[in-house]
Amino acid sequence: MPESEPWEYTLYIPNDPRAVTVARRTLRLILTMHGLIRLVDTAELLAAELVSNAVRHTKGPAALRVRWAAGVLRIGAWDADPAPPEPPGELELLGEGEEGRGLALVQACADLWGWQPLARHGNRGKFVWCELGAA
C-alpha cells in the first residue's frame, strides 16, 4: 500500500492503566506496517500521553484513533469526560514531576494539537488530538 493512500485505525480501550502500553505497541505496529518507522518514537510518546490522560482523568472507556492522510499523521484519544483538557504548562517549568507534563509534552513534540467535544455511542466526551508531518 503506497504511503500516500489515506488510512485510519481506532482502538477501543478499557479504563485500565495497562491500556497505555497496549495502545503504544499497537501504534508502533501500525506505523511499522505502513512504512512510517521514522515517526514511531515521537508518535508512541504522543499516543502514550493522550491515552494516559484519558485513562487517568476519566472513569469510562476511551479510544485511540490514528489517521494518515496527505502526509500527516493524526493521533487522537477520545474519552467520556466532556470537560476541556487542562491547558499545558511550560515544559521547562514543570521539571521532573509526572503531573501536568502530558499536554506540555504533546505541545512541544507535535506540529499541531487541539481538542473538540465529541459524543460516541451516546456518551458525551472529548477528542484530544495532535498531528505529525511526514517531514
Short mmCIF file of N, CA and C in Angstrom, two decimals:
data_model
loop_
_atom_site.label_atom_id
_atom_site.label_comp_id
_atom_site.label_asym_id
_atom_site.label_seq_id
_atom_site.Cartn_x
_atom_site.Cartn_y
_atom_site.Cartn_z
N MET A 1 0.85 -1.19 0.00
CA MET A 1 0.00 0.00 0.00
C MET A 1 0.90 1.25 0.00
N PRO A 2 0.75 2.12 -0.97
CA PRO A 2 1.61 3.29 -1.01
C PRO A 2 1.37 4.21 0.19
N GLU A 3 2.46 4.89 0.58
CA GLU A 3 2.41 5.76 1.74
C GLU A 3 1.39 6.89 1.57
N SER A 4 1.05 7.23 0.33
CA SER A 4 0.15 8.36 0.08
C SER A 4 -1.32 8.00 0.28
N GLU A 5 -1.64 6.71 0.29
CA GLU A 5 -3.03 6.30 0.49
C GLU A 5 -3.49 6.60 1.92
N PRO A 6 -4.64 7.26 2.10
CA PRO A 6 -5.10 7.53 3.47
C PRO A 6 -5.60 6.25 4.14
N TRP A 7 -5.44 6.18 5.47
CA TRP A 7 -5.96 5.06 6.26
C TRP A 7 -6.26 5.56 7.66
N GLU A 8 -7.05 4.77 8.39
CA GLU A 8 -7.41 5.12 9.76
C GLU A 8 -7.67 3.86 10.57
N TYR A 9 -7.22 3.87 11.83
CA TYR A 9 -7.47 2.79 12.78
C TYR A 9 -8.05 3.37 14.05
N THR A 10 -8.94 2.64 14.69
CA THR A 10 -9.45 3.03 16.00
C THR A 10 -9.32 1.84 16.94
N LEU A 11 -8.72 2.08 18.11
CA LEU A 11 -8.56 1.05 19.12
C LEU A 11 -9.38 1.47 20.34
N TYR A 12 -10.39 0.69 20.68
CA TYR A 12 -11.22 0.98 21.85
C TYR A 12 -10.55 0.36 23.07
N ILE A 13 -10.41 1.16 24.12
CA ILE A 13 -9.66 0.68 25.28
C ILE A 13 -10.46 0.84 26.56
N PRO A 14 -10.29 -0.11 27.49
CA PRO A 14 -10.97 -0.01 28.77
C PRO A 14 -10.27 1.02 29.65
N ASN A 15 -10.91 1.41 30.72
CA ASN A 15 -10.29 2.33 31.67
C ASN A 15 -9.36 1.50 32.55
N ASP A 16 -8.14 1.32 32.07
CA ASP A 16 -7.17 0.44 32.71
C ASP A 16 -5.78 0.96 32.36
N PRO A 17 -4.92 1.18 33.35
CA PRO A 17 -3.58 1.70 33.05
C PRO A 17 -2.79 0.86 32.05
N ARG A 18 -3.08 -0.44 31.98
CA ARG A 18 -2.38 -1.30 31.02
C ARG A 18 -2.72 -0.94 29.58
N ALA A 19 -3.83 -0.23 29.38
CA ALA A 19 -4.26 0.17 28.04
C ALA A 19 -3.23 1.09 27.38
N VAL A 20 -2.48 1.83 28.18
CA VAL A 20 -1.48 2.75 27.63
C VAL A 20 -0.42 1.96 26.86
N THR A 21 0.08 0.89 27.46
CA THR A 21 1.09 0.05 26.80
C THR A 21 0.51 -0.64 25.58
N VAL A 22 -0.71 -1.14 25.69
CA VAL A 22 -1.37 -1.79 24.54
C VAL A 22 -1.49 -0.78 23.39
N ALA A 23 -1.89 0.45 23.69
CA ALA A 23 -2.05 1.48 22.67
C ALA A 23 -0.71 1.81 22.01
N ARG A 24 0.34 1.95 22.82
CA ARG A 24 1.67 2.27 22.28
C ARG A 24 2.17 1.17 21.35
N ARG A 25 2.04 -0.08 21.79
CA ARG A 25 2.55 -1.20 20.98
C ARG A 25 1.73 -1.36 19.70
N THR A 26 0.42 -1.13 19.81
CA THR A 26 -0.45 -1.23 18.63
C THR A 26 -0.07 -0.14 17.62
N LEU A 27 0.13 1.08 18.11
CA LEU A 27 0.53 2.18 17.23
C LEU A 27 1.86 1.89 16.55
N ARG A 28 2.83 1.37 17.31
CA ARG A 28 4.14 1.01 16.74
C ARG A 28 3.97 0.02 15.60
N LEU A 29 3.13 -0.98 15.81
CA LEU A 29 2.89 -1.99 14.77
C LEU A 29 2.23 -1.37 13.54
N ILE A 30 1.21 -0.54 13.75
CA ILE A 30 0.52 0.12 12.63
C ILE A 30 1.51 0.93 11.79
N LEU A 31 2.30 1.77 12.45
CA LEU A 31 3.23 2.65 11.72
C LEU A 31 4.32 1.85 11.02
N THR A 32 4.81 0.79 11.67
CA THR A 32 5.82 -0.06 11.05
C THR A 32 5.27 -0.72 9.80
N MET A 33 4.05 -1.25 9.90
CA MET A 33 3.43 -1.94 8.76
C MET A 33 3.15 -0.98 7.59
N HIS A 34 2.96 0.29 7.90
CA HIS A 34 2.69 1.28 6.86
C HIS A 34 3.94 2.02 6.41
N GLY A 35 5.12 1.54 6.84
CA GLY A 35 6.37 2.14 6.38
C GLY A 35 6.66 3.51 6.95
N LEU A 36 6.09 3.81 8.12
CA LEU A 36 6.32 5.12 8.75
C LEU A 36 7.18 4.99 9.99
N ILE A 37 8.21 4.14 9.91
CA ILE A 37 9.06 3.84 11.06
C ILE A 37 9.71 5.11 11.61
N ARG A 38 9.99 6.09 10.75
CA ARG A 38 10.67 7.32 11.22
C ARG A 38 9.79 8.13 12.17
N LEU A 39 8.47 7.88 12.18
CA LEU A 39 7.57 8.62 13.07
C LEU A 39 7.28 7.86 14.37
N VAL A 40 7.73 6.60 14.45
CA VAL A 40 7.32 5.72 15.54
C VAL A 40 7.62 6.28 16.93
N ASP A 41 8.86 6.69 17.18
CA ASP A 41 9.23 7.09 18.54
C ASP A 41 8.42 8.28 19.04
N THR A 42 8.34 9.32 18.22
CA THR A 42 7.58 10.51 18.62
C THR A 42 6.09 10.18 18.72
N ALA A 43 5.57 9.44 17.75
CA ALA A 43 4.14 9.09 17.75
C ALA A 43 3.78 8.27 18.98
N GLU A 44 4.65 7.34 19.35
CA GLU A 44 4.42 6.50 20.52
C GLU A 44 4.36 7.34 21.80
N LEU A 45 5.28 8.27 21.92
CA LEU A 45 5.30 9.17 23.07
C LEU A 45 4.00 9.98 23.15
N LEU A 46 3.59 10.54 22.02
CA LEU A 46 2.37 11.36 21.98
C LEU A 46 1.13 10.53 22.30
N ALA A 47 1.03 9.36 21.70
CA ALA A 47 -0.13 8.49 21.95
C ALA A 47 -0.18 8.08 23.41
N ALA A 48 0.98 7.76 24.00
CA ALA A 48 1.02 7.36 25.41
C ALA A 48 0.51 8.49 26.30
N GLU A 49 0.90 9.72 26.01
CA GLU A 49 0.44 10.86 26.81
C GLU A 49 -1.07 11.04 26.67
N LEU A 50 -1.58 11.00 25.45
CA LEU A 50 -3.02 11.21 25.22
C LEU A 50 -3.85 10.11 25.86
N VAL A 51 -3.45 8.86 25.67
CA VAL A 51 -4.20 7.73 26.23
C VAL A 51 -4.09 7.72 27.75
N SER A 52 -2.91 8.03 28.27
CA SER A 52 -2.75 8.03 29.72
C SER A 52 -3.61 9.13 30.36
N ASN A 53 -3.73 10.29 29.72
CA ASN A 53 -4.64 11.33 30.21
C ASN A 53 -6.08 10.83 30.22
N ALA A 54 -6.48 10.18 29.13
CA ALA A 54 -7.85 9.68 29.01
C ALA A 54 -8.16 8.65 30.11
N VAL A 55 -7.20 7.77 30.39
CA VAL A 55 -7.41 6.72 31.40
C VAL A 55 -7.30 7.27 32.81
N ARG A 56 -6.34 8.17 33.03
CA ARG A 56 -6.10 8.68 34.38
C ARG A 56 -7.17 9.65 34.85
N HIS A 57 -7.68 10.48 33.94
CA HIS A 57 -8.57 11.57 34.36
C HIS A 57 -10.06 11.32 34.12
N THR A 58 -10.41 10.15 33.61
CA THR A 58 -11.82 9.85 33.39
C THR A 58 -12.15 8.47 33.93
N LYS A 59 -13.44 8.19 34.06
CA LYS A 59 -13.87 6.91 34.65
C LYS A 59 -14.31 5.90 33.59
N GLY A 60 -14.64 6.36 32.40
CA GLY A 60 -15.23 5.47 31.41
C GLY A 60 -14.23 4.91 30.42
N PRO A 61 -14.74 4.34 29.34
CA PRO A 61 -13.89 3.79 28.30
C PRO A 61 -13.22 4.92 27.53
N ALA A 62 -12.28 4.56 26.67
CA ALA A 62 -11.58 5.54 25.85
C ALA A 62 -11.28 4.89 24.50
N ALA A 63 -10.74 5.68 23.58
CA ALA A 63 -10.36 5.14 22.28
C ALA A 63 -9.16 5.90 21.76
N LEU A 64 -8.29 5.19 21.05
CA LEU A 64 -7.16 5.79 20.35
C LEU A 64 -7.49 5.75 18.87
N ARG A 65 -7.37 6.89 18.20
CA ARG A 65 -7.61 6.91 16.75
C ARG A 65 -6.35 7.42 16.07
N VAL A 66 -5.93 6.71 15.03
CA VAL A 66 -4.73 7.05 14.27
C VAL A 66 -5.15 7.17 12.81
N ARG A 67 -4.82 8.32 12.22
CA ARG A 67 -5.20 8.54 10.81
C ARG A 67 -4.01 9.09 10.05
N TRP A 68 -3.83 8.57 8.84
CA TRP A 68 -2.79 9.07 7.93
C TRP A 68 -3.49 9.61 6.70
N ALA A 69 -3.24 10.86 6.35
CA ALA A 69 -3.80 11.44 5.13
C ALA A 69 -2.94 12.62 4.72
N ALA A 70 -2.66 12.73 3.43
CA ALA A 70 -1.94 13.86 2.85
C ALA A 70 -0.61 14.13 3.57
N GLY A 71 0.11 13.07 3.94
CA GLY A 71 1.42 13.24 4.56
C GLY A 71 1.39 13.68 6.01
N VAL A 72 0.22 13.58 6.66
CA VAL A 72 0.09 13.99 8.05
C VAL A 72 -0.48 12.83 8.87
N LEU A 73 0.18 12.54 9.99
CA LEU A 73 -0.30 11.54 10.93
C LEU A 73 -1.06 12.26 12.03
N ARG A 74 -2.34 11.90 12.21
CA ARG A 74 -3.13 12.49 13.31
C ARG A 74 -3.39 11.39 14.33
N ILE A 75 -3.01 11.66 15.58
CA ILE A 75 -3.20 10.73 16.69
C ILE A 75 -4.17 11.40 17.64
N GLY A 76 -5.21 10.70 18.04
CA GLY A 76 -6.16 11.30 18.96
C GLY A 76 -6.67 10.30 19.98
N ALA A 77 -7.08 10.82 21.12
CA ALA A 77 -7.68 9.98 22.15
C ALA A 77 -9.04 10.55 22.50
N TRP A 78 -10.05 9.69 22.48
CA TRP A 78 -11.39 10.06 22.90
C TRP A 78 -11.59 9.55 24.32
N ASP A 79 -12.26 10.35 25.16
CA ASP A 79 -12.66 9.86 26.47
C ASP A 79 -14.05 10.37 26.78
N ALA A 80 -14.65 9.83 27.84
CA ALA A 80 -16.06 10.08 28.14
C ALA A 80 -16.29 11.33 28.99
N ASP A 81 -15.26 12.11 29.23
CA ASP A 81 -15.41 13.34 30.02
C ASP A 81 -15.47 14.54 29.08
N PRO A 82 -16.61 15.25 29.04
CA PRO A 82 -16.73 16.38 28.10
C PRO A 82 -15.94 17.63 28.52
N ALA A 83 -15.41 17.66 29.75
CA ALA A 83 -14.67 18.85 30.21
C ALA A 83 -13.40 19.03 29.37
N PRO A 84 -13.06 20.28 29.06
CA PRO A 84 -11.83 20.53 28.27
C PRO A 84 -10.60 20.05 29.03
N PRO A 85 -9.54 19.69 28.30
CA PRO A 85 -8.30 19.29 28.99
C PRO A 85 -7.69 20.51 29.68
N GLU A 86 -6.92 20.25 30.74
CA GLU A 86 -6.18 21.33 31.40
C GLU A 86 -5.21 21.91 30.39
N PRO A 87 -5.10 23.25 30.32
CA PRO A 87 -4.13 23.81 29.37
C PRO A 87 -2.70 23.40 29.76
N PRO A 88 -1.84 23.15 28.77
CA PRO A 88 -0.48 22.71 29.09
C PRO A 88 0.32 23.82 29.76
N GLY A 89 1.15 23.42 30.73
CA GLY A 89 2.07 24.37 31.36
C GLY A 89 3.33 24.49 30.51
N GLU A 90 4.27 25.27 30.98
CA GLU A 90 5.57 25.38 30.30
C GLU A 90 6.40 24.16 30.67
N LEU A 91 6.85 23.41 29.68
CA LEU A 91 7.58 22.16 29.91
C LEU A 91 8.80 22.38 30.80
N GLU A 92 9.55 23.48 30.58
CA GLU A 92 10.76 23.74 31.36
C GLU A 92 10.42 23.95 32.84
N LEU A 93 9.28 24.56 33.11
CA LEU A 93 8.91 24.89 34.49
C LEU A 93 8.34 23.69 35.25
N LEU A 94 7.92 22.66 34.52
CA LEU A 94 7.28 21.51 35.17
C LEU A 94 8.29 20.56 35.79
N GLY A 95 9.55 20.64 35.39
CA GLY A 95 10.59 19.81 35.99
C GLY A 95 10.35 18.32 35.76
N GLU A 96 10.73 17.54 36.76
CA GLU A 96 10.68 16.08 36.64
C GLU A 96 9.35 15.49 37.10
N GLY A 97 8.43 16.30 37.60
CA GLY A 97 7.17 15.78 38.11
C GLY A 97 6.35 15.10 37.02
N GLU A 98 5.56 14.13 37.40
CA GLU A 98 4.71 13.42 36.45
C GLU A 98 3.48 14.24 36.08
N GLU A 99 2.88 14.91 37.07
CA GLU A 99 1.61 15.61 36.84
C GLU A 99 1.79 16.82 35.93
N GLY A 100 0.87 16.98 35.00
CA GLY A 100 0.82 18.18 34.20
C GLY A 100 1.78 18.21 33.02
N ARG A 101 2.55 17.15 32.84
CA ARG A 101 3.53 17.17 31.74
C ARG A 101 2.94 16.74 30.42
N GLY A 102 1.86 15.96 30.45
CA GLY A 102 1.31 15.35 29.24
C GLY A 102 1.09 16.29 28.07
N LEU A 103 0.22 17.27 28.24
CA LEU A 103 -0.08 18.16 27.13
C LEU A 103 1.07 19.11 26.82
N ALA A 104 1.90 19.43 27.81
CA ALA A 104 3.08 20.25 27.54
C ALA A 104 4.03 19.48 26.61
N LEU A 105 4.15 18.18 26.85
CA LEU A 105 4.96 17.32 26.01
C LEU A 105 4.37 17.21 24.61
N VAL A 106 3.06 17.05 24.55
CA VAL A 106 2.36 16.98 23.26
C VAL A 106 2.59 18.29 22.49
N GLN A 107 2.42 19.41 23.18
CA GLN A 107 2.60 20.72 22.54
C GLN A 107 4.04 20.88 22.02
N ALA A 108 5.01 20.39 22.80
CA ALA A 108 6.42 20.53 22.41
C ALA A 108 6.80 19.63 21.24
N CYS A 109 6.21 18.43 21.14
CA CYS A 109 6.64 17.44 20.15
C CYS A 109 5.79 17.41 18.88
N ALA A 110 4.55 17.82 18.96
CA ALA A 110 3.65 17.73 17.80
C ALA A 110 3.72 19.01 16.98
N ASP A 111 3.36 18.90 15.71
CA ASP A 111 3.30 20.08 14.84
C ASP A 111 2.08 20.93 15.19
N LEU A 112 1.03 20.25 15.64
CA LEU A 112 -0.25 20.91 15.91
C LEU A 112 -1.01 20.04 16.90
N TRP A 113 -1.82 20.64 17.78
CA TRP A 113 -2.66 19.83 18.65
C TRP A 113 -3.92 20.64 18.98
N GLY A 114 -4.93 19.95 19.46
CA GLY A 114 -6.16 20.62 19.85
C GLY A 114 -7.13 19.63 20.46
N TRP A 115 -8.34 20.08 20.69
CA TRP A 115 -9.37 19.19 21.24
C TRP A 115 -10.72 19.67 20.77
N GLN A 116 -11.70 18.79 20.83
CA GLN A 116 -13.07 19.16 20.47
C GLN A 116 -14.04 18.26 21.23
N PRO A 117 -15.25 18.78 21.53
CA PRO A 117 -16.26 17.91 22.13
C PRO A 117 -16.63 16.83 21.11
N LEU A 118 -16.87 15.62 21.58
CA LEU A 118 -17.23 14.54 20.66
C LEU A 118 -18.03 13.48 21.41
N ALA A 119 -19.23 13.22 20.95
CA ALA A 119 -20.06 12.17 21.55
C ALA A 119 -19.81 10.87 20.79
N ARG A 120 -19.84 9.76 21.51
CA ARG A 120 -19.62 8.44 20.88
C ARG A 120 -20.53 7.44 21.57
N HIS A 121 -21.36 6.76 20.79
CA HIS A 121 -22.29 5.74 21.32
C HIS A 121 -23.11 6.28 22.49
N GLY A 122 -23.59 7.51 22.37
CA GLY A 122 -24.43 8.09 23.41
C GLY A 122 -23.66 8.68 24.59
N ASN A 123 -22.33 8.47 24.62
CA ASN A 123 -21.51 9.06 25.69
C ASN A 123 -20.99 10.41 25.23
N ARG A 124 -21.24 11.45 26.03
CA ARG A 124 -20.62 12.73 25.73
C ARG A 124 -19.16 12.62 26.11
N GLY A 125 -18.32 13.31 25.42
CA GLY A 125 -16.91 13.24 25.75
C GLY A 125 -16.13 14.26 24.96
N LYS A 126 -14.83 14.03 24.86
CA LYS A 126 -13.97 14.92 24.09
C LYS A 126 -12.94 14.10 23.33
N PHE A 127 -12.39 14.74 22.31
CA PHE A 127 -11.37 14.13 21.47
C PHE A 127 -10.17 15.08 21.49
N VAL A 128 -9.04 14.61 22.05
CA VAL A 128 -7.81 15.41 22.10
C VAL A 128 -6.88 14.82 21.04
N TRP A 129 -6.36 15.65 20.14
CA TRP A 129 -5.60 15.15 19.02
C TRP A 129 -4.30 15.94 18.82
N CYS A 130 -3.39 15.34 18.07
CA CYS A 130 -2.18 16.04 17.66
C CYS A 130 -1.78 15.52 16.29
N GLU A 131 -0.94 16.29 15.60
CA GLU A 131 -0.52 15.92 14.25
C GLU A 131 0.98 15.96 14.13
N LEU A 132 1.49 15.03 13.32
CA LEU A 132 2.91 14.97 12.97
C LEU A 132 3.00 14.95 11.46
N GLY A 133 3.80 15.84 10.89
CA GLY A 133 4.03 15.81 9.45
C GLY A 133 5.07 14.75 9.12
N ALA A 134 5.06 14.29 7.89
CA ALA A 134 5.98 13.23 7.47
C ALA A 134 7.42 13.72 7.38
N ALA A 135 7.61 15.02 7.23
CA ALA A 135 8.97 15.55 7.02
C ALA A 135 9.84 15.36 8.26
#
